JSON list of C-alpha atoms and ligand atoms in Angstrom, two decimals:
[
{"chain": "A", "resi": 4, "resn": "MET", "atom": "CA", "xyz": [-11.21, 11.86, -25.65]},
{"chain": "A", "resi": 5, "resn": "GLU", "atom": "CA", "xyz": [-9.96, 9.09, -26.64]},
{"chain": "A", "resi": 6, "resn": "TYR", "atom": "CA", "xyz": [-6.80, 6.96, -25.22]},
{"chain": "A", "resi": 7, "resn": "THR", "atom": "CA", "xyz": [-4.24, 4.76, -28.24]},
{"chain": "A", "resi": 8, "resn": "GLU", "atom": "CA", "xyz": [-1.28, 2.76, -27.82]},
{"chain": "A", "resi": 9, "resn": "GLY", "atom": "CA", "xyz": [1.92, 3.44, -29.62]},
{"chain": "A", "resi": 10, "resn": "THR", "atom": "CA", "xyz": [3.65, 6.50, -31.02]},
{"chain": "A", "resi": 11, "resn": "ALA", "atom": "CA", "xyz": [2.66, 5.68, -34.74]},
{"chain": "A", "resi": 12, "resn": "ASP", "atom": "CA", "xyz": [5.04, 8.57, -36.10]},
{"chain": "A", "resi": 13, "resn": "ARG", "atom": "CA", "xyz": [4.25, 10.85, -33.72]},
{"chain": "A", "resi": 14, "resn": "THR", "atom": "CA", "xyz": [7.24, 11.15, -32.31]},
{"chain": "A", "resi": 15, "resn": "ALA", "atom": "CA", "xyz": [7.90, 14.90, -33.65]},
{"chain": "A", "resi": 16, "resn": "GLU", "atom": "CA", "xyz": [4.23, 15.74, -31.82]},
{"chain": "A", "resi": 17, "resn": "ILE", "atom": "CA", "xyz": [4.76, 13.78, -29.17]},
{"chain": "A", "resi": 18, "resn": "ALA", "atom": "CA", "xyz": [8.18, 15.62, -27.83]},
{"chain": "A", "resi": 19, "resn": "ALA", "atom": "CA", "xyz": [6.92, 19.00, -28.36]},
{"chain": "A", "resi": 20, "resn": "LEU", "atom": "CA", "xyz": [3.51, 18.42, -26.33]},
{"chain": "A", "resi": 21, "resn": "VAL", "atom": "CA", "xyz": [6.10, 17.18, -23.37]},
{"chain": "A", "resi": 22, "resn": "ARG", "atom": "CA", "xyz": [8.48, 19.99, -24.14]},
{"chain": "A", "resi": 23, "resn": "ALA", "atom": "CA", "xyz": [5.20, 22.62, -23.88]},
{"chain": "A", "resi": 24, "resn": "ALA", "atom": "CA", "xyz": [3.87, 20.93, -21.06]},
{"chain": "A", "resi": 25, "resn": "PHE", "atom": "CA", "xyz": [7.20, 20.75, -19.20]},
{"chain": "A", "resi": 26, "resn": "THR", "atom": "CA", "xyz": [8.23, 24.43, -20.41]},
{"chain": "A", "resi": 27, "resn": "ASP", "atom": "CA", "xyz": [4.90, 26.27, -19.13]},
{"chain": "A", "resi": 28, "resn": "SER", "atom": "CA", "xyz": [4.74, 24.47, -15.65]},
{"chain": "A", "resi": 29, "resn": "GLU", "atom": "CA", "xyz": [9.06, 24.23, -15.02]},
{"chain": "A", "resi": 30, "resn": "GLY", "atom": "CA", "xyz": [10.42, 27.13, -16.78]},
{"chain": "A", "resi": 31, "resn": "ALA", "atom": "CA", "xyz": [12.51, 26.85, -20.21]},
{"chain": "A", "resi": 32, "resn": "ALA", "atom": "CA", "xyz": [15.19, 25.04, -19.85]},
{"chain": "A", "resi": 33, "resn": "GLU", "atom": "CA", "xyz": [13.47, 22.00, -17.57]},
{"chain": "A", "resi": 34, "resn": "GLY", "atom": "CA", "xyz": [10.94, 22.08, -20.58]},
{"chain": "A", "resi": 35, "resn": "ALA", "atom": "CA", "xyz": [14.02, 21.55, -22.88]},
{"chain": "A", "resi": 36, "resn": "ALA", "atom": "CA", "xyz": [15.46, 19.17, -21.31]},
{"chain": "A", "resi": 37, "resn": "VAL", "atom": "CA", "xyz": [12.29, 16.63, -21.06]},
{"chain": "A", "resi": 38, "resn": "GLY", "atom": "CA", "xyz": [10.99, 17.53, -24.36]},
{"chain": "A", "resi": 39, "resn": "ASP", "atom": "CA", "xyz": [14.40, 15.81, -25.45]},
{"chain": "A", "resi": 40, "resn": "LEU", "atom": "CA", "xyz": [13.77, 13.26, -23.02]},
{"chain": "A", "resi": 41, "resn": "ALA", "atom": "CA", "xyz": [10.43, 12.17, -24.56]},
{"chain": "A", "resi": 42, "resn": "ARG", "atom": "CA", "xyz": [12.45, 12.64, -28.02]},
{"chain": "A", "resi": 43, "resn": "ASP", "atom": "CA", "xyz": [15.35, 10.64, -27.08]},
{"chain": "A", "resi": 44, "resn": "LEU", "atom": "CA", "xyz": [13.24, 7.32, -25.33]},
{"chain": "A", "resi": 45, "resn": "MET", "atom": "CA", "xyz": [11.17, 7.08, -28.67]},
{"chain": "A", "resi": 46, "resn": "GLU", "atom": "CA", "xyz": [14.51, 6.93, -31.09]},
{"chain": "A", "resi": 47, "resn": "THR", "atom": "CA", "xyz": [16.67, 4.90, -29.34]},
{"chain": "A", "resi": 48, "resn": "THR", "atom": "CA", "xyz": [14.55, 2.51, -27.50]},
{"chain": "A", "resi": 49, "resn": "PRO", "atom": "CA", "xyz": [14.06, -0.78, -28.60]},
{"chain": "A", "resi": 50, "resn": "PRO", "atom": "CA", "xyz": [10.81, -1.66, -29.18]},
{"chain": "A", "resi": 51, "resn": "GLY", "atom": "CA", "xyz": [9.98, -4.22, -26.85]},
{"chain": "A", "resi": 52, "resn": "ASP", "atom": "CA", "xyz": [11.14, -1.89, -24.26]},
{"chain": "A", "resi": 53, "resn": "ILE", "atom": "CA", "xyz": [9.07, 1.05, -24.38]},
{"chain": "A", "resi": 54, "resn": "CYS", "atom": "CA", "xyz": [5.15, 1.93, -24.60]},
{"chain": "A", "resi": 55, "resn": "VAL", "atom": "CA", "xyz": [3.54, 5.32, -25.43]},
{"chain": "A", "resi": 56, "resn": "PHE", "atom": "CA", "xyz": [0.19, 5.90, -24.44]},
{"chain": "A", "resi": 57, "resn": "LEU", "atom": "CA", "xyz": [-1.98, 8.56, -26.01]},
{"chain": "A", "resi": 58, "resn": "ALA", "atom": "CA", "xyz": [-5.04, 11.19, -25.36]},
{"chain": "A", "resi": 59, "resn": "GLU", "atom": "CA", "xyz": [-5.64, 12.62, -28.49]},
{"chain": "A", "resi": 60, "resn": "THR", "atom": "CA", "xyz": [-8.53, 14.48, -29.17]},
{"chain": "A", "resi": 61, "resn": "GLU", "atom": "CA", "xyz": [-10.09, 15.84, -33.35]},
{"chain": "A", "resi": 62, "resn": "ALA", "atom": "CA", "xyz": [-6.61, 14.12, -34.24]},
{"chain": "A", "resi": 63, "resn": "ARG", "atom": "CA", "xyz": [-3.84, 15.77, -32.31]},
{"chain": "A", "resi": 64, "resn": "VAL", "atom": "CA", "xyz": [-2.18, 14.78, -28.94]},
{"chain": "A", "resi": 65, "resn": "ALA", "atom": "CA", "xyz": [-3.95, 16.09, -25.93]},
{"chain": "A", "resi": 66, "resn": "GLY", "atom": "CA", "xyz": [-1.67, 13.62, -23.69]},
{"chain": "A", "resi": 67, "resn": "ALA", "atom": "CA", "xyz": [1.22, 11.12, -23.23]},
{"chain": "A", "resi": 68, "resn": "ALA", "atom": "CA", "xyz": [2.18, 8.76, -21.08]},
{"chain": "A", "resi": 69, "resn": "ILE", "atom": "CA", "xyz": [5.63, 7.48, -21.70]},
{"chain": "A", "resi": 70, "resn": "PHE", "atom": "CA", "xyz": [6.82, 3.85, -19.95]},
{"chain": "A", "resi": 71, "resn": "THR", "atom": "CA", "xyz": [10.01, 2.43, -20.46]},
{"chain": "A", "resi": 72, "resn": "ARG", "atom": "CA", "xyz": [11.82, -0.86, -18.87]},
{"chain": "A", "resi": 73, "resn": "LEU", "atom": "CA", "xyz": [13.35, -0.76, -15.50]},
{"chain": "A", "resi": 74, "resn": "ALA", "atom": "CA", "xyz": [15.20, -4.30, -15.65]},
{"chain": "A", "resi": 75, "resn": "CYS", "atom": "CA", "xyz": [16.48, -5.82, -12.69]},
{"chain": "A", "resi": 76, "resn": "ALA", "atom": "CA", "xyz": [18.18, -9.27, -12.24]},
{"chain": "A", "resi": 77, "resn": "ASP", "atom": "CA", "xyz": [15.93, -11.65, -12.76]},
{"chain": "A", "resi": 78, "resn": "PRO", "atom": "CA", "xyz": [14.57, -11.02, -16.19]},
{"chain": "A", "resi": 79, "resn": "ASP", "atom": "CA", "xyz": [11.38, -12.96, -15.44]},
{"chain": "A", "resi": 80, "resn": "ARG", "atom": "CA", "xyz": [9.99, -9.78, -13.13]},
{"chain": "A", "resi": 81, "resn": "ARG", "atom": "CA", "xyz": [8.36, -7.51, -15.70]},
{"chain": "A", "resi": 82, "resn": "VAL", "atom": "CA", "xyz": [8.56, -3.77, -14.40]},
{"chain": "A", "resi": 83, "resn": "MET", "atom": "CA", "xyz": [7.39, -0.03, -16.42]},
{"chain": "A", "resi": 84, "resn": "LEU", "atom": "CA", "xyz": [9.02, 2.91, -15.83]},
{"chain": "A", "resi": 85, "resn": "LEU", "atom": "CA", "xyz": [6.30, 6.14, -16.30]},
{"chain": "A", "resi": 86, "resn": "SER", "atom": "CA", "xyz": [8.76, 8.96, -17.52]},
{"chain": "A", "resi": 87, "resn": "PRO", "atom": "CA", "xyz": [7.64, 11.61, -18.27]},
{"chain": "A", "resi": 88, "resn": "MET", "atom": "CA", "xyz": [4.42, 12.02, -18.57]},
{"chain": "A", "resi": 89, "resn": "ALA", "atom": "CA", "xyz": [1.85, 15.93, -19.50]},
{"chain": "A", "resi": 90, "resn": "VAL", "atom": "CA", "xyz": [-1.10, 17.07, -20.61]},
{"chain": "A", "resi": 91, "resn": "ALA", "atom": "CA", "xyz": [-0.94, 19.86, -22.78]},
{"chain": "A", "resi": 92, "resn": "THR", "atom": "CA", "xyz": [-1.52, 22.79, -20.66]},
{"chain": "A", "resi": 93, "resn": "GLY", "atom": "CA", "xyz": [-5.11, 24.25, -21.69]},
{"chain": "A", "resi": 94, "resn": "LEU", "atom": "CA", "xyz": [-5.98, 20.61, -21.16]},
{"chain": "A", "resi": 95, "resn": "GLN", "atom": "CA", "xyz": [-4.74, 20.37, -17.30]},
{"chain": "A", "resi": 96, "resn": "GLY", "atom": "CA", "xyz": [-7.44, 19.57, -14.52]},
{"chain": "A", "resi": 97, "resn": "GLN", "atom": "CA", "xyz": [-9.74, 18.05, -16.25]},
{"chain": "A", "resi": 98, "resn": "GLY", "atom": "CA", "xyz": [-9.38, 14.43, -15.94]},
{"chain": "A", "resi": 99, "resn": "VAL", "atom": "CA", "xyz": [-6.67, 13.95, -18.85]},
{"chain": "A", "resi": 100, "resn": "GLY", "atom": "CA", "xyz": [-4.20, 12.33, -16.56]},
{"chain": "A", "resi": 101, "resn": "GLN", "atom": "CA", "xyz": [-5.78, 10.32, -14.67]},
{"chain": "A", "resi": 102, "resn": "GLY", "atom": "CA", "xyz": [-7.80, 8.52, -18.01]},
{"chain": "A", "resi": 103, "resn": "LEU", "atom": "CA", "xyz": [-4.68, 8.15, -19.74]},
{"chain": "A", "resi": 104, "resn": "LEU", "atom": "CA", "xyz": [-3.15, 6.90, -16.71]},
{"chain": "A", "resi": 105, "resn": "ARG", "atom": "CA", "xyz": [-5.94, 4.22, -16.00]},
{"chain": "A", "resi": 106, "resn": "HIS", "atom": "CA", "xyz": [-6.17, 3.45, -19.58]},
{"chain": "A", "resi": 107, "resn": "ALA", "atom": "CA", "xyz": [-2.31, 2.82, -19.12]},
{"chain": "A", "resi": 108, "resn": "LEU", "atom": "CA", "xyz": [-2.21, 0.76, -16.26]},
{"chain": "A", "resi": 109, "resn": "ASP", "atom": "CA", "xyz": [-4.87, -1.42, -17.52]},
{"chain": "A", "resi": 110, "resn": "ALA", "atom": "CA", "xyz": [-3.03, -2.16, -21.15]},
{"chain": "A", "resi": 111, "resn": "LEU", "atom": "CA", "xyz": [0.30, -3.00, -18.82]},
{"chain": "A", "resi": 112, "resn": "ARG", "atom": "CA", "xyz": [-1.69, -4.97, -16.45]},
{"chain": "A", "resi": 113, "resn": "ALA", "atom": "CA", "xyz": [-2.92, -7.23, -19.62]},
{"chain": "A", "resi": 114, "resn": "ALA", "atom": "CA", "xyz": [0.26, -6.96, -21.06]},
{"chain": "A", "resi": 115, "resn": "GLY", "atom": "CA", "xyz": [1.59, -9.19, -18.24]},
{"chain": "A", "resi": 116, "resn": "VAL", "atom": "CA", "xyz": [3.60, -5.96, -16.74]},
{"chain": "A", "resi": 117, "resn": "GLU", "atom": "CA", "xyz": [3.41, -6.48, -12.55]},
{"chain": "A", "resi": 118, "resn": "VAL", "atom": "CA", "xyz": [4.70, -3.25, -10.97]},
{"chain": "A", "resi": 119, "resn": "ALA", "atom": "CA", "xyz": [4.09, 0.15, -12.20]},
{"chain": "A", "resi": 120, "resn": "VAL", "atom": "CA", "xyz": [6.84, 2.54, -11.11]},
{"chain": "A", "resi": 121, "resn": "THR", "atom": "CA", "xyz": [7.29, 5.91, -11.19]},
{"chain": "A", "resi": 122, "resn": "TYR", "atom": "CA", "xyz": [9.71, 8.85, -10.15]},
{"chain": "A", "resi": 123, "resn": "GLY", "atom": "CA", "xyz": [6.92, 12.15, -9.52]},
{"chain": "A", "resi": 124, "resn": "ASP", "atom": "CA", "xyz": [4.61, 14.07, -7.67]},
{"chain": "A", "resi": 125, "resn": "PRO", "atom": "CA", "xyz": [2.91, 12.30, -5.10]},
{"chain": "A", "resi": 126, "resn": "ALA", "atom": "CA", "xyz": [0.29, 14.29, -5.14]},
{"chain": "A", "resi": 127, "resn": "PHE", "atom": "CA", "xyz": [-0.38, 13.51, -9.07]},
{"chain": "A", "resi": 128, "resn": "TYR", "atom": "CA", "xyz": [0.06, 9.35, -9.02]},
{"chain": "A", "resi": 129, "resn": "ALA", "atom": "CA", "xyz": [-1.39, 8.94, -5.18]},
{"chain": "A", "resi": 130, "resn": "ARG", "atom": "CA", "xyz": [-4.15, 8.85, -6.91]},
{"chain": "A", "resi": 131, "resn": "LEU", "atom": "CA", "xyz": [-3.74, 6.40, -9.58]},
{"chain": "A", "resi": 132, "resn": "GLY", "atom": "CA", "xyz": [-3.11, 3.86, -7.05]},
{"chain": "A", "resi": 133, "resn": "PHE", "atom": "CA", "xyz": [1.12, 4.69, -6.59]},
{"chain": "A", "resi": 134, "resn": "ALA", "atom": "CA", "xyz": [2.26, 5.17, -3.23]},
{"chain": "A", "resi": 135, "resn": "PRO", "atom": "CA", "xyz": [6.08, 5.74, -2.09]},
{"chain": "A", "resi": 136, "resn": "VAL", "atom": "CA", "xyz": [8.40, 2.32, -2.45]},
{"chain": "A", "resi": 137, "resn": "ALA", "atom": "CA", "xyz": [10.85, 1.86, -0.27]},
{"chain": "A", "resi": 138, "resn": "PRO", "atom": "CA", "xyz": [14.79, 0.88, -1.81]},
{"chain": "A", "resi": 139, "resn": "GLU", "atom": "CA", "xyz": [15.02, -2.37, -1.13]},
{"chain": "A", "resi": 140, "resn": "VAL", "atom": "CA", "xyz": [11.67, -3.23, -2.84]},
{"chain": "A", "resi": 141, "resn": "VAL", "atom": "CA", "xyz": [12.65, -1.43, -5.89]},
{"chain": "A", "resi": 142, "resn": "PRO", "atom": "CA", "xyz": [16.11, -0.75, -6.24]},
{"chain": "A", "resi": 143, "resn": "PRO", "atom": "CA", "xyz": [16.54, 3.09, -7.81]},
{"chain": "A", "resi": 144, "resn": "PRO", "atom": "CA", "xyz": [18.81, 2.68, -10.75]},
{"chain": "A", "resi": 145, "resn": "ARG", "atom": "CA", "xyz": [20.82, 5.77, -9.72]},
{"chain": "A", "resi": 146, "resn": "PRO", "atom": "CA", "xyz": [20.61, 7.33, -6.31]},
{"chain": "A", "resi": 147, "resn": "LEU", "atom": "CA", "xyz": [18.06, 9.69, -5.88]},
{"chain": "A", "resi": 148, "resn": "THR", "atom": "CA", "xyz": [18.04, 13.60, -4.97]},
{"chain": "A", "resi": 149, "resn": "GLN", "atom": "CA", "xyz": [13.87, 13.36, -3.81]},
{"chain": "A", "resi": 150, "resn": "PRO", "atom": "CA", "xyz": [13.91, 9.92, -2.29]},
{"chain": "A", "resi": 151, "resn": "GLU", "atom": "CA", "xyz": [9.97, 11.27, -2.08]},
{"chain": "A", "resi": 152, "resn": "GLY", "atom": "CA", "xyz": [9.11, 11.15, -5.13]},
{"chain": "A", "resi": 153, "resn": "TRP", "atom": "CA", "xyz": [9.76, 7.41, -5.83]},
{"chain": "A", "resi": 154, "resn": "LEU", "atom": "CA", "xyz": [6.52, 5.53, -6.08]},
{"chain": "A", "resi": 155, "resn": "ALA", "atom": "CA", "xyz": [4.97, 2.53, -7.22]},
{"chain": "A", "resi": 156, "resn": "ARG", "atom": "CA", "xyz": [2.03, 0.35, -7.94]},
{"chain": "A", "resi": 157, "resn": "PRO", "atom": "CA", "xyz": [1.20, -3.38, -8.48]},
{"chain": "A", "resi": 158, "resn": "LEU", "atom": "CA", "xyz": [-0.91, -4.50, -11.39]},
{"chain": "A", "resi": 159, "resn": "GLY", "atom": "CA", "xyz": [-1.48, -8.16, -10.29]},
{"chain": "A", "resi": 160, "resn": "ALA", "atom": "CA", "xyz": [-0.94, -9.13, -6.82]},
{"chain": "A", "resi": 161, "resn": "PRO", "atom": "CA", "xyz": [-1.49, -6.34, -3.81]},
{"chain": "A", "resi": 162, "resn": "ALA", "atom": "CA", "xyz": [2.05, -5.75, -2.67]},
{"chain": "A", "resi": 163, "resn": "ILE", "atom": "CA", "xyz": [5.34, -5.58, -4.73]},
{"chain": "A", "resi": 164, "resn": "ALA", "atom": "CA", "xyz": [7.34, -8.90, -3.76]},
{"chain": "A", "resi": 165, "resn": "PRO", "atom": "CA", "xyz": [10.85, -7.41, -3.14]},
{"chain": "A", "resi": 166, "resn": "LEU", "atom": "CA", "xyz": [12.98, -6.24, -6.61]},
{"chain": "A", "resi": 167, "resn": "PRO", "atom": "CA", "xyz": [16.40, -8.24, -7.00]},
{"chain": "A", "resi": 168, "resn": "GLY", "atom": "CA", "xyz": [18.52, -5.05, -7.51]},
{"chain": "A", "resi": 169, "resn": "PRO", "atom": "CA", "xyz": [20.59, -3.92, -9.79]},
{"chain": "A", "resi": 170, "resn": "CYS", "atom": "CA", "xyz": [18.24, -2.49, -11.72]},
{"chain": "A", "resi": 171, "resn": "ARG", "atom": "CA", "xyz": [18.47, -0.42, -14.66]},
{"chain": "A", "resi": 172, "resn": "THR", "atom": "CA", "xyz": [16.76, 1.87, -16.86]},
{"chain": "A", "resi": 173, "resn": "VAL", "atom": "CA", "xyz": [16.48, 2.68, -20.95]},
{"chain": "A", "resi": 174, "resn": "PRO", "atom": "CA", "xyz": [20.18, 4.18, -21.97]},
{"chain": "A", "resi": 175, "resn": "ALA", "atom": "CA", "xyz": [17.81, 7.31, -22.55]},
{"chain": "A", "resi": 176, "resn": "LEU", "atom": "CA", "xyz": [17.28, 7.67, -18.54]},
{"chain": "A", "resi": 177, "resn": "ASP", "atom": "CA", "xyz": [20.38, 6.54, -17.48]},
{"chain": "A", "resi": 178, "resn": "ALA", "atom": "CA", "xyz": [22.22, 9.96, -16.75]},
{"chain": "A", "resi": 179, "resn": "PRO", "atom": "CA", "xyz": [22.45, 11.28, -13.35]},
{"chain": "A", "resi": 180, "resn": "ALA", "atom": "CA", "xyz": [20.41, 14.94, -14.20]},
{"chain": "A", "resi": 181, "resn": "PHE", "atom": "CA", "xyz": [17.06, 12.70, -13.97]},
{"chain": "A", "resi": 182, "resn": "TRP", "atom": "CA", "xyz": [17.91, 11.16, -10.94]},
{"chain": "B", "resi": 201, "resn": "COA", "atom": "C1", "xyz": [1.05, 16.35, -13.75]},
{"chain": "B", "resi": 201, "resn": "COA", "atom": "C2", "xyz": [-0.16, 15.93, -15.42]},
{"chain": "B", "resi": 201, "resn": "COA", "atom": "C3", "xyz": [0.29, 15.39, -16.31]},
{"chain": "B", "resi": 201, "resn": "COA", "atom": "C4", "xyz": [-1.44, 15.94, -14.52]},
{"chain": "B", "resi": 201, "resn": "COA", "atom": "O1", "xyz": [-2.66, 15.68, -15.96]},
{"chain": "B", "resi": 201, "resn": "COA", "atom": "P1", "xyz": [-3.82, 16.67, -15.79]},
{"chain": "B", "resi": 201, "resn": "COA", "atom": "O2", "xyz": [-4.83, 16.21, -16.48]},
{"chain": "B", "resi": 201, "resn": "COA", "atom": "O3", "xyz": [-3.89, 18.16, -15.02]},
{"chain": "B", "resi": 201, "resn": "COA", "atom": "O4", "xyz": [-4.35, 15.75, -14.37]},
{"chain": "B", "resi": 201, "resn": "COA", "atom": "P2", "xyz": [-6.02, 15.48, -14.08]},
{"chain": "B", "resi": 201, "resn": "COA", "atom": "O5", "xyz": [-7.09, 16.54, -14.72]},
{"chain": "B", "resi": 201, "resn": "COA", "atom": "O6", "xyz": [-6.47, 14.28, -13.92]},
{"chain": "B", "resi": 201, "resn": "COA", "atom": "O7", "xyz": [-6.10, 15.46, -12.58]},
{"chain": "B", "resi": 201, "resn": "COA", "atom": "C5", "xyz": [-5.37, 16.22, -11.58]},
{"chain": "B", "resi": 201, "resn": "COA", "atom": "C6", "xyz": [-5.62, 16.39, -10.15]},
{"chain": "B", "resi": 201, "resn": "COA", "atom": "O8", "xyz": [-3.92, 15.72, -9.69]},
{"chain": "B", "resi": 201, "resn": "COA", "atom": "C7", "xyz": [-3.93, 16.75, -8.72]},
{"chain": "B", "resi": 201, "resn": "COA", "atom": "N1", "xyz": [-2.35, 17.52, -8.85]},
{"chain": "B", "resi": 201, "resn": "COA", "atom": "C8", "xyz": [-1.10, 17.37, -7.88]},
{"chain": "B", "resi": 201, "resn": "COA", "atom": "N2", "xyz": [-0.67, 17.45, -8.40]},
{"chain": "B", "resi": 201, "resn": "COA", "atom": "C9", "xyz": [-0.49, 17.50, -9.63]},
{"chain": "B", "resi": 201, "resn": "COA", "atom": "C10", "xyz": [0.38, 18.74, -10.27]},
{"chain": "B", "resi": 201, "resn": "COA", "atom": "N3", "xyz": [1.86, 18.61, -10.51]},
{"chain": "B", "resi": 201, "resn": "COA", "atom": "N4", "xyz": [-0.10, 18.83, -11.63]},
{"chain": "B", "resi": 201, "resn": "COA", "atom": "C11", "xyz": [-1.66, 18.83, -11.70]},
{"chain": "B", "resi": 201, "resn": "COA", "atom": "N5", "xyz": [-2.84, 18.49, -11.39]},
{"chain": "B", "resi": 201, "resn": "COA", "atom": "C12", "xyz": [-2.25, 17.82, -9.91]},
{"chain": "B", "resi": 201, "resn": "COA", "atom": "C13", "xyz": [-4.93, 18.30, -8.95]},
{"chain": "B", "resi": 201, "resn": "COA", "atom": "O9", "xyz": [-4.54, 18.98, -8.01]},
{"chain": "B", "resi": 201, "resn": "COA", "atom": "C14", "xyz": [-6.16, 17.55, -9.24]},
{"chain": "B", "resi": 201, "resn": "COA", "atom": "O10", "xyz": [-7.13, 17.55, -8.17]},
{"chain": "B", "resi": 201, "resn": "COA", "atom": "P3", "xyz": [-8.68, 17.93, -8.47]},
{"chain": "B", "resi": 201, "resn": "COA", "atom": "O11", "xyz": [-9.17, 17.07, -9.48]},
{"chain": "B", "resi": 201, "resn": "COA", "atom": "O12", "xyz": [-9.27, 16.92, -7.55]},
{"chain": "B", "resi": 201, "resn": "COA", "atom": "O13", "xyz": [-8.28, 18.81, -9.07]},
{"chain": "B", "resi": 201, "resn": "COA", "atom": "C15", "xyz": [-0.36, 17.31, -15.89]},
{"chain": "B", "resi": 201, "resn": "COA", "atom": "O14", "xyz": [-0.72, 18.65, -15.27]},
{"chain": "B", "resi": 201, "resn": "COA", "atom": "C16", "xyz": [0.88, 18.09, -16.44]},
{"chain": "B", "resi": 201, "resn": "COA", "atom": "O15", "xyz": [1.33, 17.68, -17.98]},
{"chain": "B", "resi": 201, "resn": "COA", "atom": "N6", "xyz": [1.39, 19.25, -15.93]},
{"chain": "B", "resi": 201, "resn": "COA", "atom": "C17", "xyz": [3.35, 19.47, -16.32]},
{"chain": "B", "resi": 201, "resn": "COA", "atom": "C18", "xyz": [4.28, 18.26, -16.03]},
{"chain": "B", "resi": 201, "resn": "COA", "atom": "C19", "xyz": [4.69, 17.57, -15.54]},
{"chain": "B", "resi": 201, "resn": "COA", "atom": "O16", "xyz": [4.37, 18.35, -14.35]},
{"chain": "B", "resi": 201, "resn": "COA", "atom": "N7", "xyz": [4.42, 16.27, -15.33]},
{"chain": "B", "resi": 201, "resn": "COA", "atom": "C20", "xyz": [4.80, 15.17, -14.54]},
{"chain": "B", "resi": 201, "resn": "COA", "atom": "C21", "xyz": [3.67, 15.46, -13.21]},
{"chain": "B", "resi": 201, "resn": "COA", "atom": "S1", "xyz": [4.88, 14.22, -12.30]}
]
């Protein structure tokens, strides 16, 4: 498995992978919604506010992790939000997701990102050092329907210094349905 960064005109292939993986795990409606989100993020986010990491095998996308900027009131604090992430159904459970995220977090740290945040399944993300985080430390951009899924991981310092709110996502993620 090879881990790379950037979409390189492969947005349709990446969105299709996300759609298929979420369709298989969550059903067709969720698959369509998350596939559309992946496409919208790649098409509408300014280049400086998005990092897409891929797992590739035999020149095909096997996994994708899409990070976009979570802006807080202090423009010097660099925080990236992971959403969505998917591994092709037939390749799940073989370490691809963990390998892809390790690569992504190392690259983000090297680029000066201070905190990685996600909103997802704590059982998977805890393996990569993510832990539940209080809203006073990382203010959610919208009210959360599943606060136990609001997770963060410091990339440089051992702990996260509280981020001054309000926090704001990129436009494609700024809809109540995602929260
Ligand atoms: C979640 C996902 C990205 C993980 O990728 P993966 O390549 O299957 O993950 P890995 O093989 O590296 O690690 C899986 C480990 O995490 C655990 N795990 C916890 N929650 C999990 C979940 N929702 N899906 C898969 N594994 C999960 C597994 O038990 C496994 O542990 P093990 O190695 O001890 O058996 C992938 O399964 C996927 O795309 N699922 C469907 C889409 C999705 O739910 N994405 C967002 C998750 S919040």
